[in-house]
């Protein structure tokens, strides 16, 4: 297949590009380095240095013999998106090109506006490029479990049957996100659903939980091919942060009571899920929604697991309860369905102590690069950030 990966420089985009190229697909990655730029602005650089896309693609080709075409440009600019589609005529597109940080989206007006404009414009431009230039193209869109929030009822896989005053219909499951970033994903879903039912587009919305890990078959070829591994408060996801904190001897930063439950998955399973979605295209006029996670844990459970893995690795790991910088339920009901991807053939990599210990071992090799200043949360949902939280660098 000819596949375009939007946001191909990201934590998930780059490993996805290598996976599809390794499987023999024609792969084009597009990215404008927005995440790298925000990382510099907020002093949130990843643990290991990541070569730029051209360098990574060259290295990957040397090691695997597989080519990845690189296009540097802004998906929020329709001229760029239109050129991608007219030039490459993709059969599938994977859309990761979004500002993915909840804390960044809550920093202040400029950051919120940038998140809103980038995420919605990229999705809107993608929809129009497909509608006008590649109508049969299967859009695989990364949504997030956070769109649903934490309702006091079971979360279904995208849709819910409602009976009201003796009549029945099926609707998108109610969404009530906990950050502006997550809310942009809710708005994306509404846009996609409108254009699916109006113009017969084919869309899979992957509602993904927080991802952890730094290893995939292809990333393991060479350290320089690793995904960008963040442990800071802006881009670092919970498990990755805890692993680095454990290695650095910093008490694990549990926010609030730690009863917040989410659905987690290994980076290797993200690769599988996206591949399974692409291998089973949806018919025209259908929005398929799949909840993408393999296990649910509370923050406290994860802290205990990382502590246990630390014991095995002879690290003394302490746990701290910080005042929660976010506005979220710290104790709640959580029971989301997630059978769709298992039915398509997903074989989960579960989070065992051995898996966590293995990842700690990878982090240990880079422990000299850990900057403790990147760990404490700087963004409070209800307050402006500290004046020195943002390191200003000129716009690119
Ligand atoms: N948390 C802590 N301590 C920390 C960091 C986070 O207790 O040091 C808590 C948060 O308060 C939250 C939970 O851990 O309750 C998960 O936080 P996270 O930062 O791992 O995840 P989140 O901000 O929700 O966002 C991440 C990705 C985002 C993706 C989302 C999936 O950054 O792009 O969409 O996970 S989900 O959470 O299911 O919406």
Short mmCIF file of C-alpha atoms and ligand atoms in Angstrom, two decimals:
data_model
loop_
_atom_site.label_atom_id
_atom_site.label_comp_id
_atom_site.label_asym_id
_atom_site.label_seq_id
_atom_site.Cartn_x
_atom_site.Cartn_y
_atom_site.Cartn_z
CA UNK A 1 0.00 0.00 0.00
CA UNK A 2 0.98 3.65 -0.40
CA UNK A 3 0.70 5.07 3.10
CA UNK A 4 1.18 8.61 4.36
CA UNK A 5 1.99 9.04 8.03
CA UNK A 6 1.13 12.52 9.26
CA UNK A 7 3.19 13.41 12.33
CA UNK A 8 5.90 10.96 11.31
CA UNK A 9 8.53 12.45 13.63
CA UNK A 10 6.59 11.69 16.81
CA UNK A 11 6.84 9.09 19.56
CA UNK A 12 4.38 6.89 17.64
CA UNK A 13 4.72 8.25 14.10
CA UNK A 14 8.35 7.32 13.54
CA UNK A 15 8.13 3.71 14.78
CA UNK A 16 4.94 3.29 12.72
CA UNK A 17 6.75 4.52 9.60
CA UNK A 18 9.57 2.02 10.12
CA UNK A 19 7.09 -0.80 10.77
CA UNK A 20 5.17 -0.24 7.53
CA UNK A 21 8.31 0.28 5.48
CA UNK A 22 9.76 -2.95 6.92
CA UNK A 23 6.56 -4.74 5.85
CA UNK A 24 7.15 -3.60 2.27
CA UNK A 25 4.67 -0.71 2.05
CA UNK A 26 5.53 2.57 0.28
CA UNK A 27 5.77 5.03 3.17
CA UNK A 28 5.80 8.82 3.21
CA UNK A 29 6.21 10.68 6.51
CA UNK A 30 5.13 14.29 6.94
CA UNK A 31 6.01 16.49 9.90
CA UNK A 32 6.78 20.14 10.70
CA UNK A 33 8.73 19.39 13.93
CA UNK A 34 6.11 21.15 16.08
CA UNK A 35 6.75 18.80 19.01
CA UNK A 36 10.52 19.38 18.82
CA UNK A 37 9.93 23.11 18.80
CA UNK A 38 7.55 23.01 21.79
CA UNK A 39 10.02 20.76 23.61
CA UNK A 40 12.70 23.45 23.18
CA UNK A 41 10.32 26.25 24.16
CA UNK A 42 9.34 24.46 27.35
CA UNK A 43 12.73 22.86 28.10
CA UNK A 44 11.21 19.39 27.72
CA UNK A 45 13.75 17.63 25.52
CA UNK A 46 13.63 13.83 25.21
CA UNK A 47 16.02 11.54 27.10
CA UNK A 48 18.04 10.42 24.08
CA UNK A 49 18.95 12.70 21.18
CA UNK A 50 16.83 11.90 18.11
CA UNK A 51 18.34 12.59 14.68
CA UNK A 52 16.06 14.56 12.35
CA UNK A 53 13.72 12.72 9.97
CA UNK A 54 16.03 12.77 6.96
CA UNK A 55 18.89 11.40 9.02
CA UNK A 56 16.70 8.71 10.58
CA UNK A 57 15.32 7.70 7.17
CA UNK A 58 18.85 7.47 5.71
CA UNK A 59 20.05 5.36 8.62
CA UNK A 60 17.00 3.10 8.44
CA UNK A 61 17.53 2.57 4.72
CA UNK A 62 21.18 1.66 5.28
CA UNK A 63 20.26 -0.88 7.97
CA UNK A 64 17.10 -2.37 6.47
CA UNK A 65 17.23 -1.65 2.77
CA UNK A 66 13.77 -0.04 3.08
CA UNK A 67 13.03 3.51 2.02
CA UNK A 68 10.95 6.11 3.87
CA UNK A 69 10.11 9.27 1.92
CA UNK A 70 10.34 12.41 4.09
CA UNK A 71 8.24 15.56 3.55
CA UNK A 72 8.79 18.45 5.94
CA UNK A 73 5.73 20.68 6.11
CA UNK A 74 2.73 21.78 8.12
CA UNK A 75 -0.42 19.65 7.93
CA UNK A 76 -2.38 22.68 9.14
CA UNK A 77 -1.45 24.34 5.81
CA UNK A 78 -3.84 23.08 3.12
CA UNK A 79 -1.41 23.72 0.26
CA UNK A 80 1.04 21.29 1.84
CA UNK A 81 -1.62 18.66 2.54
CA UNK A 82 -3.09 18.96 -0.96
CA UNK A 83 0.35 18.53 -2.54
CA UNK A 84 0.96 15.38 -0.47
CA UNK A 85 -2.27 13.84 -1.68
CA UNK A 86 -1.98 14.82 -5.34
CA UNK A 87 1.64 13.70 -5.50
CA UNK A 88 1.40 10.40 -3.60
CA UNK A 89 -2.30 9.37 -4.04
CA UNK A 90 -2.24 7.31 -0.82
CA UNK A 91 -4.41 4.27 -0.21
CA UNK A 92 -4.19 4.83 3.54
CA UNK A 93 -3.20 7.65 5.85
CA UNK A 94 -2.34 7.47 9.55
CA UNK A 95 -3.02 10.78 11.31
CA UNK A 96 -0.80 11.51 14.32
CA UNK A 97 -0.14 15.15 13.39
CA UNK A 98 -1.47 16.71 16.56
CA UNK A 99 -0.09 18.59 19.53
CA UNK A 100 -0.36 15.64 21.99
CA UNK A 101 0.32 17.17 25.39
CA UNK A 102 -2.53 17.81 27.81
CA UNK A 103 -0.37 19.99 30.14
CA UNK A 104 0.89 22.12 27.22
CA UNK A 105 -2.68 22.76 26.11
CA UNK A 106 -3.48 24.05 29.61
CA UNK A 107 -0.49 26.42 29.99
CA UNK A 108 -2.14 29.58 28.80
CA UNK A 109 -4.00 31.25 25.94
CA UNK A 110 -1.23 30.99 23.30
CA UNK A 111 -0.63 27.30 24.00
CA UNK A 112 -4.36 26.52 24.04
CA UNK A 113 -4.90 28.37 20.76
CA UNK A 114 -1.92 26.69 19.14
CA UNK A 115 -3.24 23.27 20.18
CA UNK A 116 -6.74 24.02 18.94
CA UNK A 117 -5.62 25.48 15.62
CA UNK A 118 -3.01 22.85 14.88
CA UNK A 119 -5.14 19.86 15.76
CA UNK A 120 -8.39 20.93 14.15
CA UNK A 121 -6.79 22.42 11.04
CA UNK A 122 -4.70 19.29 10.46
CA UNK A 123 -7.79 17.07 10.75
CA UNK A 124 -9.93 19.37 8.63
CA UNK A 125 -7.28 19.61 5.90
CA UNK A 126 -6.86 15.85 5.89
CA UNK A 127 -10.60 15.37 5.45
CA UNK A 128 -10.69 17.76 2.48
CA UNK A 129 -7.57 16.31 0.86
CA UNK A 130 -9.10 12.82 1.05
CA UNK A 131 -12.54 14.01 -0.08
CA UNK A 132 -11.16 15.84 -3.12
CA UNK A 133 -8.09 13.82 -4.10
CA UNK A 134 -8.21 10.27 -2.70
CA UNK A 135 -11.82 9.43 -1.86
CA UNK A 136 -11.11 5.73 -1.25
CA UNK A 137 -8.20 6.38 1.11
CA UNK A 138 -8.66 4.77 4.54
CA UNK A 139 -8.09 7.36 7.28
CA UNK A 140 -6.69 5.86 10.48
CA UNK A 141 -7.00 8.61 13.06
CA UNK A 142 -5.42 8.52 16.49
CA UNK A 143 -8.06 9.53 18.98
CA UNK A 144 -7.69 9.08 22.71
CA UNK A 145 -9.48 7.26 25.52
CA UNK A 146 -9.38 10.60 27.31
CA UNK A 147 -12.20 11.79 25.02
CA UNK A 148 -14.64 9.73 27.07
CA UNK A 149 -13.40 11.07 30.40
CA UNK A 150 -14.34 9.00 33.44
CA UNK A 151 -18.14 8.62 33.36
CA UNK A 152 -19.94 6.68 36.07
CA UNK A 153 -21.15 4.09 33.53
CA UNK A 154 -19.39 1.47 31.37
CA UNK A 155 -17.59 3.04 28.38
CA UNK A 156 -18.58 1.40 25.09
CA UNK A 157 -16.45 1.09 21.99
CA UNK A 158 -17.32 4.38 20.34
CA UNK A 159 -21.09 4.03 20.09
CA UNK A 160 -24.01 3.64 22.50
CA UNK A 161 -27.60 2.46 21.95
CA UNK A 162 -30.02 4.79 23.67
CA UNK A 163 -33.68 4.14 24.38
CA UNK A 164 -35.56 7.33 25.11
CA UNK A 165 -39.31 7.67 25.62
CA UNK A 166 -39.94 4.33 23.96
CA UNK A 167 -37.72 4.96 20.88
CA UNK A 168 -34.19 3.69 20.19
CA UNK A 169 -31.19 4.97 18.24
CA UNK A 170 -27.38 4.62 18.19
CA UNK A 171 -25.12 7.61 18.91
CA UNK A 172 -21.46 8.36 19.47
CA UNK A 173 -20.71 7.53 23.11
CA UNK A 174 -20.86 10.77 25.18
CA UNK A 175 -17.52 12.52 25.51
CA UNK A 176 -16.34 14.85 28.25
CA UNK A 177 -12.60 15.38 28.17
CA UNK A 178 -10.37 16.62 30.98
CA UNK A 179 -8.01 18.95 29.07
CA UNK A 180 -8.15 21.25 26.05
CA UNK A 181 -5.88 18.80 24.18
CA UNK A 182 -8.31 15.92 24.81
CA UNK A 183 -11.19 18.22 23.83
CA UNK A 184 -9.59 18.90 20.43
CA UNK A 185 -9.76 15.15 19.86
CA UNK A 186 -13.49 15.17 20.68
CA UNK A 187 -13.92 17.93 18.10
CA UNK A 188 -11.88 15.91 15.57
CA UNK A 189 -14.24 12.98 16.04
CA UNK A 190 -17.27 15.16 15.38
CA UNK A 191 -15.67 16.58 12.23
CA UNK A 192 -14.79 13.13 10.95
CA UNK A 193 -18.24 11.73 11.70
CA UNK A 194 -19.91 14.62 9.87
CA UNK A 195 -17.79 14.08 6.73
CA UNK A 196 -18.11 10.29 6.91
CA UNK A 197 -21.88 10.42 6.90
CA UNK A 198 -22.05 13.23 4.35
CA UNK A 199 -19.41 12.17 1.81
CA UNK A 200 -18.90 8.47 2.50
CA UNK A 201 -15.29 8.67 3.74
CA UNK A 202 -13.74 5.57 5.38
CA UNK A 203 -12.41 6.24 8.87
CA UNK A 204 -11.05 4.24 11.79
CA UNK A 205 -10.76 6.22 15.03
CA UNK A 206 -8.30 4.55 17.41
CA UNK A 207 -9.14 5.64 20.95
CA UNK A 208 -5.76 5.11 22.52
CA UNK A 209 -4.74 5.16 26.18
CA UNK A 210 -1.33 6.32 27.46
CA UNK A 211 1.49 4.42 25.72
CA UNK A 212 4.73 3.28 27.39
CA UNK A 213 7.98 1.79 26.12
CA UNK A 214 10.88 2.61 23.86
CA UNK A 215 11.44 -0.52 21.92
CA UNK A 216 10.03 -1.94 18.68
CA UNK A 217 11.47 -4.51 16.25
CA UNK A 218 12.79 -1.76 13.99
CA UNK A 219 13.84 0.75 16.71
CA UNK A 220 15.99 -1.99 18.21
CA UNK A 221 18.18 -1.99 15.06
CA UNK A 222 20.07 1.09 16.29
CA UNK A 223 19.68 3.49 19.24
CA UNK A 224 19.45 6.42 16.84
CA UNK A 225 16.19 4.95 15.47
CA UNK A 226 14.49 4.98 18.88
CA UNK A 227 11.29 6.97 19.29
CA UNK A 228 11.63 10.23 21.18
CA UNK A 229 11.40 9.15 24.80
CA UNK A 230 10.06 11.93 27.02
CA UNK A 231 10.06 11.92 30.81
CA UNK A 232 9.26 15.60 31.36
CA UNK A 233 5.93 16.91 32.67
CA UNK A 234 4.84 18.15 29.23
CA UNK A 235 5.33 15.21 26.84
CA UNK A 236 6.24 12.34 29.18
CA UNK A 237 3.46 9.81 29.73
CA UNK A 238 3.03 8.32 33.17
CA UNK A 239 4.87 5.00 32.95
CA UNK A 240 7.81 6.45 31.01
CA UNK A 241 8.10 9.19 33.64
CA UNK A 242 7.99 6.69 36.50
CA UNK A 243 10.71 4.53 34.89
CA UNK A 244 13.06 7.51 34.60
CA UNK A 245 12.24 8.70 38.12
CA UNK A 246 13.00 5.21 39.46
CA UNK A 247 16.37 5.18 37.72
CA UNK A 248 17.21 8.74 38.86
CA UNK A 249 16.31 8.02 42.50
CA UNK A 250 13.49 10.60 42.44
CA UNK A 251 10.29 9.61 44.33
CA UNK A 252 7.55 8.65 41.85
CA UNK A 253 5.27 11.63 41.23
CA UNK A 254 1.76 10.34 41.98
CA UNK A 255 -0.70 13.20 41.42
CA UNK A 256 -3.27 13.47 44.20
CA UNK A 257 -4.76 10.30 45.65
CA UNK A 258 -3.52 8.21 42.71
CA UNK A 259 -6.84 6.45 42.11
CA UNK A 260 -6.99 7.78 38.51
CA UNK A 261 -7.50 4.72 36.27
CA UNK A 262 -6.57 4.71 32.57
CA UNK A 263 -6.15 2.06 29.87
CA UNK A 264 -2.45 1.56 29.03
CA UNK A 265 -0.58 -0.18 26.24
CA UNK A 266 2.96 -1.06 25.22
CA UNK A 267 4.43 0.83 22.25
CA UNK A 268 4.77 -2.55 20.52
CA UNK A 269 0.99 -2.94 20.75
CA UNK A 270 0.38 0.49 19.23
CA UNK A 271 2.30 -0.80 16.20
CA UNK A 272 0.15 -3.95 16.09
CA UNK A 273 -3.12 -2.05 16.50
CA UNK A 274 -2.41 0.45 13.72
CA UNK A 275 -1.34 -2.39 11.46
CA UNK A 276 -4.49 -4.40 12.25
CA UNK A 277 -6.63 -1.35 11.53
CA UNK A 278 -4.94 -0.81 8.16
CA UNK A 279 -5.18 -4.48 7.22
CA UNK A 280 -8.96 -4.41 7.72
CA UNK A 281 -10.20 -1.31 5.89
CA UNK A 282 -13.69 -0.05 6.66
CA UNK A 283 -16.38 0.33 4.00
CA UNK A 284 -17.20 3.75 2.57
CA UNK A 285 -19.47 5.80 4.83
CA UNK A 286 -18.38 4.04 8.03
CA UNK A 287 -16.71 5.47 11.13
CA UNK A 288 -15.24 2.51 13.03
CA UNK A 289 -14.18 3.27 16.59
CA UNK A 290 -11.78 0.95 18.43
CA UNK A 291 -10.70 1.41 22.04
CA UNK A 292 -6.93 0.92 21.96
CA UNK A 293 -5.42 -0.27 25.24
CA UNK A 294 -4.65 -3.65 26.74
CA UNK A 295 -4.84 -3.21 30.54
CA UNK A 296 -6.24 -0.72 33.02
CA UNK A 297 -4.30 0.48 36.05
CA UNK A 298 -4.62 3.21 38.64
CA UNK A 299 -1.65 5.54 39.13
CA UNK A 300 -1.09 3.91 42.55
CA UNK A 301 -1.00 0.42 40.98
CA UNK A 302 1.56 1.59 38.43
CA UNK A 303 3.71 3.19 41.11
CA UNK A 304 3.68 -0.11 43.05
CA UNK A 305 4.61 -2.06 39.89
CA UNK A 306 7.50 0.25 39.07
CA UNK A 307 8.65 0.03 42.70
CA UNK A 308 8.57 -3.78 42.45
CA UNK A 309 10.52 -3.76 39.16
CA UNK A 310 13.00 -1.38 40.83
CA UNK A 311 13.51 -3.87 43.66
CA UNK A 312 14.36 -6.56 41.10
CA UNK A 313 16.81 -4.14 39.46
CA UNK A 314 18.32 -3.25 42.89
CA UNK A 315 17.00 0.30 42.77
CA UNK A 316 15.46 1.86 45.84
CA UNK A 317 12.23 3.44 44.60
CA UNK A 318 10.12 5.76 46.76
CA UNK A 319 6.62 7.04 46.07
CA UNK A 320 5.46 10.63 46.67
CA UNK A 321 1.91 12.00 46.55
CA UNK A 322 1.95 15.49 45.03
CA UNK A 323 -0.82 18.01 45.09
CA UNK A 324 -2.68 17.18 41.84
CA UNK A 325 -1.91 19.87 39.23
CA UNK A 326 -4.83 18.65 37.07
CA UNK A 327 -8.57 18.80 37.49
CA UNK A 328 -9.63 15.16 37.34
CA UNK A 329 -11.44 12.53 39.44
CA UNK A 330 -8.94 10.84 41.76
CA UNK A 331 -11.30 7.98 42.65
CA UNK A 332 -13.85 6.84 40.08
CA UNK A 333 -15.57 3.98 38.27
CA UNK A 334 -13.81 2.86 35.06
CA UNK A 335 -14.85 -0.03 32.86
CA UNK A 336 -14.19 0.60 29.16
CA UNK A 337 -14.90 -2.06 26.50
CA UNK A 338 -11.93 -3.04 24.32
CA UNK A 339 -12.78 -6.17 22.38
CA UNK A 340 -12.56 -4.78 18.81
CA UNK A 341 -8.80 -4.96 18.37
CA UNK A 342 -8.58 -8.34 20.14
CA UNK A 343 -11.15 -9.64 17.65
CA UNK A 344 -8.99 -8.31 14.80
CA UNK A 345 -6.07 -10.36 16.18
CA UNK A 346 -4.20 -8.18 18.70
CA UNK A 347 -1.76 -10.23 20.82
CA UNK A 348 -1.04 -7.97 23.81
CA UNK A 349 2.36 -7.45 25.39
CA UNK A 350 1.30 -7.17 29.02
CA UNK A 351 3.09 -5.06 31.62
CA UNK A 352 5.00 -7.64 33.67
CA UNK A 353 7.74 -6.87 36.18
CA UNK A 354 10.23 -8.28 33.67
CA UNK A 355 8.97 -5.91 30.96
CA UNK A 356 9.32 -2.89 33.29
CA UNK A 357 12.75 -4.05 34.41
CA UNK A 358 13.87 -4.40 30.78
CA UNK A 359 12.77 -0.84 30.06
CA UNK A 360 14.54 0.40 33.19
CA UNK A 361 17.70 -1.24 31.87
CA UNK A 362 17.38 0.79 28.65
CA UNK A 363 16.90 3.99 30.68
CA UNK A 364 19.89 3.17 32.90
CA UNK A 365 22.19 3.36 29.86
CA UNK A 366 21.19 7.02 29.51
CA UNK A 367 20.94 7.95 33.20
CA UNK A 368 23.63 10.67 32.84
CA UNK A 369 21.28 12.60 30.59
CA UNK A 370 18.38 12.70 33.08
CA UNK A 371 17.66 16.28 34.13
CA UNK A 372 15.74 16.29 37.45
CA UNK A 373 14.46 19.82 36.70
CA UNK A 374 12.26 18.34 33.92
CA UNK A 375 10.28 16.15 36.33
CA UNK A 376 8.07 18.25 38.67
CA UNK A 377 4.72 19.32 37.15
CA UNK A 378 4.86 22.97 36.06
CA UNK A 379 1.35 23.40 34.66
CA UNK A 380 -1.64 23.70 36.96
CA UNK A 381 -5.05 23.42 35.33
CA UNK A 382 -6.38 26.32 37.38
CA UNK A 383 -3.33 28.60 37.50
CA UNK A 384 -1.00 30.36 35.11
CA UNK A 385 2.44 28.67 34.85
CA UNK A 386 5.37 30.11 36.77
CA UNK A 387 6.95 32.97 34.76
CA UNK A 388 10.17 31.00 34.21
CA UNK A 389 8.33 27.84 33.04
CA UNK A 390 8.67 28.85 29.40
CA UNK A 391 12.07 29.24 27.82
CA UNK A 392 11.47 31.55 24.88
CA UNK A 393 13.16 30.58 21.63
CA UNK A 394 12.55 32.25 18.29
CA UNK A 395 9.75 30.70 16.20
CA UNK A 396 10.86 28.47 13.33
N1 LIG B 1 -0.06 11.41 36.36
C1 LIG B 1 0.51 11.28 37.62
N2 LIG B 1 1.83 11.61 37.76
C2 LIG B 1 2.60 12.04 36.71
C3 LIG B 1 2.02 12.15 35.43
C4 LIG B 1 0.67 11.83 35.28
O1 LIG B 1 -0.14 10.87 38.59
O2 LIG B 1 3.78 12.31 36.93
C5 LIG B 1 -1.47 11.00 36.15
C6 LIG B 1 -2.32 12.06 35.46
O3 LIG B 1 -2.83 12.99 36.39
C7 LIG B 1 -3.37 11.18 34.77
C8 LIG B 1 -2.64 9.89 34.45
O4 LIG B 1 -1.48 9.89 35.28
O5 LIG B 1 -4.40 10.88 35.68
C9 LIG B 1 -2.21 9.76 33.00
O6 LIG B 1 -1.42 10.87 32.66
P1 LIG B 1 -0.47 10.91 31.36
O7 LIG B 1 0.30 12.19 31.42
O8 LIG B 1 0.27 9.63 31.22
O9 LIG B 1 -1.55 10.91 30.19
P2 LIG B 1 -2.42 12.08 29.52
O10 LIG B 1 -2.08 13.43 29.97
O11 LIG B 1 -3.86 11.68 29.64
O12 LIG B 1 -1.99 12.02 28.00
C10 LIG B 1 -1.31 10.92 27.39
C11 LIG B 1 -0.72 11.39 26.08
C12 LIG B 1 -1.85 11.80 25.16
C13 LIG B 1 -2.82 10.63 24.99
C14 LIG B 1 -3.32 10.18 26.36
C15 LIG B 1 -4.19 8.95 26.32
O13 LIG B 1 0.17 12.48 26.30
O14 LIG B 1 -1.32 12.22 23.91
O15 LIG B 1 -3.92 11.01 24.20
O16 LIG B 1 -2.19 9.84 27.18
S1 LIG B 1 -5.50 9.04 27.51
O17 LIG B 1 -4.93 9.37 28.81
O18 LIG B 1 -6.17 7.77 27.55
O19 LIG B 1 -6.38 10.08 27.09
#
